[in-house]
Tab-separated table of C-alpha atoms in Angstrom:
chain	number	residue	atom	x	y	z
A	1	GLY	CA	18.615	3.915	-5.265
A	2	GLN	CA	16.082	5.721	-3.319
A	3	GLN	CA	16.171	5.261	0.489
A	4	LEU	CA	12.996	5.251	2.422
A	5	ASN	CA	13.352	4.586	6.285
A	6	GLN	CA	10.471	4.345	8.593
A	7	SER	CA	10.860	4.253	12.547
A	8	PRO	CA	10.508	2.800	14.947
A	9	GLN	CA	9.616	-0.505	13.466
A	10	SER	CA	7.257	-1.497	16.303
A	11	MET	CA	5.878	0.271	19.457
A	12	PHE	CA	4.052	-1.131	22.589
A	13	ILE	CA	2.320	1.812	24.394
A	14	GLN	CA	-0.416	2.088	27.265
A	15	GLU	CA	-3.679	3.228	26.260
A	16	GLY	CA	-3.796	6.982	26.728
A	17	GLU	CA	-0.125	7.637	25.909
A	18	ASP	CA	0.850	9.663	22.708
A	19	VAL	CA	2.763	7.984	19.810
A	20	SER	CA	5.192	9.625	17.290
A	21	MET	CA	6.663	7.679	14.286
A	22	ASN	CA	8.445	9.146	11.169
A	23	CYS	CA	9.993	8.602	7.592
A	24	THR	CA	13.082	9.990	6.025
A	25	SER	CA	13.984	9.445	2.486
A	26	SER	CA	17.031	10.019	0.339
A	27	SER	CA	14.699	11.757	-2.278
A	28	ILE	CA	12.529	14.721	-2.516
A	29	PHE	CA	8.871	14.105	-2.770
A	30	ASN	CA	5.984	16.356	-3.699
A	31	THR	CA	3.430	14.565	-1.402
A	32	TRP	CA	3.446	12.387	1.586
A	33	LEU	CA	0.511	9.958	2.652
A	34	TRP	CA	-0.069	8.120	5.831
A	35	TYR	CA	-1.887	4.975	5.637
A	36	LYS	CA	-2.890	2.310	8.384
A	37	GLN	CA	-3.511	-1.294	7.928
A	38	ASP	CA	-5.435	-3.743	10.010
A	39	PRO	CA	-4.777	-7.344	10.135
A	40	GLY	CA	-6.313	-8.903	6.889
A	41	GLU	CA	-7.161	-5.828	5.462
A	42	GLY	CA	-5.698	-3.338	2.840
A	43	PRO	CA	-4.208	-0.271	3.872
A	44	VAL	CA	-6.627	2.929	4.448
A	45	LEU	CA	-5.668	6.500	4.032
A	46	LEU	CA	-5.367	8.585	7.195
A	47	ILE	CA	-3.688	11.952	6.110
A	48	ALA	CA	-2.362	13.481	2.685
A	49	LEU	CA	0.126	16.255	2.886
A	50	TYR	CA	0.798	18.293	-0.294
A	51	LYS	CA	3.063	21.169	0.709
A	52	ALA	CA	6.270	21.326	2.436
A	53	GLY	CA	5.892	22.509	5.997
A	54	GLU	CA	2.143	21.498	6.042
A	55	LEU	CA	0.704	20.298	9.311
A	56	THR	CA	-2.554	18.413	9.207
A	57	SER	CA	-4.759	16.912	11.675
A	58	ASN	CA	-7.261	14.162	11.541
A	59	GLY	CA	-9.006	14.156	14.689
A	60	ARG	CA	-6.304	12.556	17.112
A	61	LEU	CA	-3.787	12.040	14.202
A	62	THR	CA	-1.583	15.014	13.381
A	63	ALA	CA	1.244	14.695	10.434
A	64	GLN	CA	3.724	17.190	9.316
A	65	PHE	CA	5.411	17.475	5.786
A	66	GLY	CA	9.117	18.243	6.279
A	67	ILE	CA	10.408	21.457	5.000
A	68	THR	CA	13.013	19.831	3.249
A	69	ARG	CA	10.465	17.669	1.304
A	70	LYS	CA	12.494	14.473	2.389
A	71	ASP	CA	10.648	13.656	5.566
A	72	SER	CA	7.206	13.515	7.374
A	73	PHE	CA	5.923	12.517	11.001
A	74	LEU	CA	2.656	11.375	12.187
A	75	ASN	CA	1.612	11.838	15.864
A	76	ILE	CA	-1.114	10.017	17.544
A	77	SER	CA	-2.595	11.633	20.823
A	78	ALA	CA	-3.989	9.802	23.540
A	79	SER	CA	-4.093	6.320	22.150
A	80	ILE	CA	-6.907	3.972	22.292
A	81	PRO	CA	-7.026	0.148	21.513
A	82	SER	CA	-8.473	0.608	18.084
A	83	ASP	CA	-5.334	2.527	17.244
A	84	VAL	CA	-3.529	-1.010	16.874
A	85	GLY	CA	-2.467	-1.793	13.566
A	86	ILE	CA	0.675	-1.018	11.210
A	87	TYR	CA	1.144	2.535	9.993
A	88	PHE	CA	2.700	3.135	6.708
A	89	CYS	CA	4.209	6.202	5.161
A	90	ALA	CA	3.712	6.458	1.261
A	91	PRO	CA	5.660	9.437	-0.413
A	92	TYR	CA	4.439	10.059	-3.826
A	93	ASN	CA	5.980	11.619	-6.949
A	94	ASN	CA	4.455	11.835	-10.441
A	95	ASN	CA	2.888	8.281	-10.514
A	96	ASP	CA	5.521	6.989	-8.124
A	97	MET	CA	4.633	5.976	-4.747
A	98	ARG	CA	6.808	4.180	-2.280
A	99	PHE	CA	5.651	2.482	1.023
A	100	GLY	CA	7.769	2.480	4.208
A	101	ALA	CA	8.416	-0.791	5.893
A	102	GLY	CA	5.592	0.250	8.408
A	103	THR	CA	5.297	0.917	12.186
A	104	ARG	CA	3.568	-1.867	13.909
A	105	LEU	CA	1.755	-0.283	17.213
A	106	THR	CA	0.521	-2.331	19.913
A	107	VAL	CA	-1.731	-0.534	22.492
A	108	LYS	CA	-2.373	-2.112	25.866
A	109	PRO	CA	-5.517	-1.490	27.842
B	1	GLU	CA	-20.721	2.427	-1.959
B	2	ALA	CA	-19.073	-1.013	-2.408
B	3	GLY	CA	-15.275	-1.127	-1.655
B	4	VAL	CA	-12.709	-2.778	-3.895
B	5	ALA	CA	-13.450	-6.662	-4.008
B	6	GLN	CA	-10.878	-9.171	-4.340
B	7	SER	CA	-10.880	-12.997	-4.414
B	8	PRO	CA	-9.982	-15.465	-3.355
B	9	ARG	CA	-9.008	-14.519	0.170
B	10	TYR	CA	-6.390	-17.285	0.512
B	11	LYS	CA	-4.600	-19.493	-1.733
B	12	ILE	CA	-2.074	-22.133	-1.032
B	13	ILE	CA	-0.289	-23.759	-3.953
B	14	GLU	CA	2.837	-25.609	-4.588
B	15	LYS	CA	5.819	-24.183	-6.362
B	16	ARG	CA	5.816	-24.262	-10.132
B	17	GLN	CA	1.867	-24.413	-10.208
B	18	SER	CA	0.020	-21.432	-11.791
B	19	VAL	CA	-2.457	-19.099	-9.613
B	20	ALA	CA	-4.804	-16.239	-10.564
B	21	PHE	CA	-6.170	-13.455	-8.516
B	22	TRP	CA	-9.185	-11.333	-9.501
B	23	CYS	CA	-10.122	-7.785	-8.443
B	24	ASN	CA	-13.238	-5.755	-8.899
B	25	PRO	CA	-12.454	-2.017	-8.402
B	26	ILE	CA	-15.010	0.527	-7.306
B	27	SER	CA	-17.433	1.353	-9.847
B	28	GLY	CA	-16.292	4.424	-11.996
B	29	HIS	CA	-12.615	4.340	-10.817
B	30	ALA	CA	-10.429	4.625	-14.043
B	31	THR	CA	-6.959	3.734	-12.137
B	32	LEU	CA	-6.409	0.368	-11.131
B	33	TYR	CA	-3.157	-1.164	-9.085
B	34	TRP	CA	-1.826	-4.172	-8.148
B	35	TYR	CA	0.597	-4.237	-5.361
B	36	GLN	CA	2.860	-7.107	-3.649
B	37	GLN	CA	3.154	-7.065	0.156
B	38	ILE	CA	5.539	-9.713	1.644
B	39	LEU	CA	5.297	-10.282	5.390
B	40	GLY	CA	6.943	-7.229	7.577
B	41	GLN	CA	7.285	-5.009	4.261
B	42	GLY	CA	5.134	-2.372	2.839
B	43	PRO	CA	3.239	-2.799	-0.475
B	44	LYS	CA	5.241	-2.605	-3.519
B	45	LEU	CA	3.578	-1.546	-6.979
B	46	LEU	CA	3.497	-4.155	-9.335
B	47	ILE	CA	1.554	-2.859	-12.243
B	48	GLN	CA	-0.908	0.080	-12.689
B	49	PHE	CA	-3.838	0.389	-15.167
B	50	GLN	CA	-5.584	3.290	-16.543
B	51	ASN	CA	-9.015	2.131	-17.969
B	52	ASN	CA	-7.705	-0.948	-19.846
B	53	GLY	CA	-4.183	0.472	-20.733
B	54	VAL	CA	-0.936	-0.137	-18.853
B	55	VAL	CA	0.670	2.893	-17.486
B	56	ASP	CA	3.517	1.467	-15.406
B	57	ASP	CA	4.668	-2.293	-15.105
B	58	SER	CA	8.226	-1.536	-14.532
B	59	GLN	CA	8.169	-3.526	-11.365
B	60	LEU	CA	6.296	-6.447	-12.667
B	61	PRO	CA	8.500	-9.710	-13.047
B	62	LYS	CA	7.234	-10.310	-16.631
B	63	ASP	CA	8.919	-13.712	-16.996
B	64	ARG	CA	6.131	-15.251	-14.814
B	65	PHE	CA	3.589	-12.515	-13.898
B	66	SER	CA	0.824	-11.150	-16.169
B	67	ALA	CA	-1.965	-8.895	-15.655
B	68	GLU	CA	-4.923	-7.492	-17.688
B	69	ARG	CA	-7.873	-5.416	-17.345
B	70	LEU	CA	-10.100	-6.102	-20.028
B	71	LYS	CA	-12.962	-3.549	-20.860
B	72	GLY	CA	-11.449	-1.287	-18.133
B	73	VAL	CA	-13.223	-2.839	-15.142
B	74	ASP	CA	-12.085	-6.094	-13.705
B	75	SER	CA	-8.588	-7.275	-13.415
B	76	THR	CA	-6.848	-10.483	-13.095
B	77	LEU	CA	-3.234	-11.001	-11.845
B	78	LYS	CA	-1.648	-14.488	-12.877
B	79	ILE	CA	1.764	-16.038	-11.675
B	80	GLN	CA	3.021	-18.822	-13.612
B	81	PRO	CA	4.695	-20.696	-12.489
B	82	ALA	CA	5.113	-19.659	-8.823
B	83	LYS	CA	8.208	-19.601	-6.756
B	84	LEU	CA	8.375	-19.894	-3.190
B	85	GLU	CA	9.483	-15.918	-2.773
B	86	ASP	CA	6.023	-15.209	-4.397
B	87	SER	CA	4.237	-15.931	-0.985
B	88	ALA	CA	2.913	-12.538	-0.146
B	89	VAL	CA	-0.195	-10.695	0.094
B	90	TYR	CA	-1.625	-9.372	-3.305
B	91	LEU	CA	-3.308	-6.027	-2.945
B	92	CYS	CA	-5.493	-4.472	-5.458
B	93	ALA	CA	-6.338	-0.728	-5.326
B	94	SER	CA	-8.277	1.693	-7.294
B	95	SER	CA	-8.602	5.348	-7.645
B	96	LEU	CA	-11.082	7.662	-9.354
B	97	GLY	CA	-8.870	9.870	-11.310
B	98	LEU	CA	-6.496	9.289	-14.100
B	99	ALA	CA	-2.652	7.908	-13.641
B	100	PHE	CA	-0.435	10.611	-12.291
B	101	SER	CA	-3.139	12.125	-10.333
B	102	THR	CA	-2.976	12.159	-6.511
B	103	ASP	CA	-6.575	10.905	-5.973
B	104	THR	CA	-6.979	8.549	-2.927
B	105	GLN	CA	-6.273	5.063	-3.558
B	106	TYR	CA	-8.603	2.417	-2.457
B	107	PHE	CA	-7.395	-0.935	-1.385
B	108	GLY	CA	-9.058	-4.344	-1.235
B	109	PRO	CA	-8.522	-6.890	1.394
B	110	GLY	CA	-6.014	-8.679	-0.571
B	111	THR	CA	-5.214	-12.114	-1.493
B	112	ARG	CA	-2.702	-14.094	0.794
B	113	LEU	CA	-0.931	-16.527	-1.296
B	114	THR	CA	1.119	-19.083	0.231
B	115	VAL	CA	3.693	-21.113	-2.129
B	116	LEU	CA	5.071	-24.275	-0.651
């Protein structure tokens, strides 16, 4: 079956540091989405990527859709305390959306 | 604009009991999704509706889970009877476009179910 690996599983960083997380898949996807989930809430869409090689920014967030269509990364620059949460990649193909296991981010002031 | 509403927020039941969750999607959204999120994992799609019809229920354990979206608006998800492994957060999401589109899914806060 399809394999979807998200890493790292968790990160503990100081406020102001940059963060990078990624997902790799055994299958090709046409769309890569990145979500953030705060405690007690549902996931919220951060960035959507629709084309292989695409690099997209949303404020301090930058994400790229890998050229092979099997991977994506998300970078957060100059982290702040409200960046705390769980980040999920969610590749998507024709009505089939999978979620990674998540990267739990802790930011120490 | 009001978001996706879900109730109850928390539910504790004993195994073999029944439970139902309710979801009110964003007004005008054609597609509604139910996900199961087990602790420490990402959400897993259980069932997807377009208006009041089922588009995909391939991951729904149909021996115990059922869902309906009467009149193409609100939806209920039922578990009968519940098992210990059903303990999870049940998330509802909706999107404006029809199924198979890449429209953004908006998630509700979820219902946290604990089965004892």
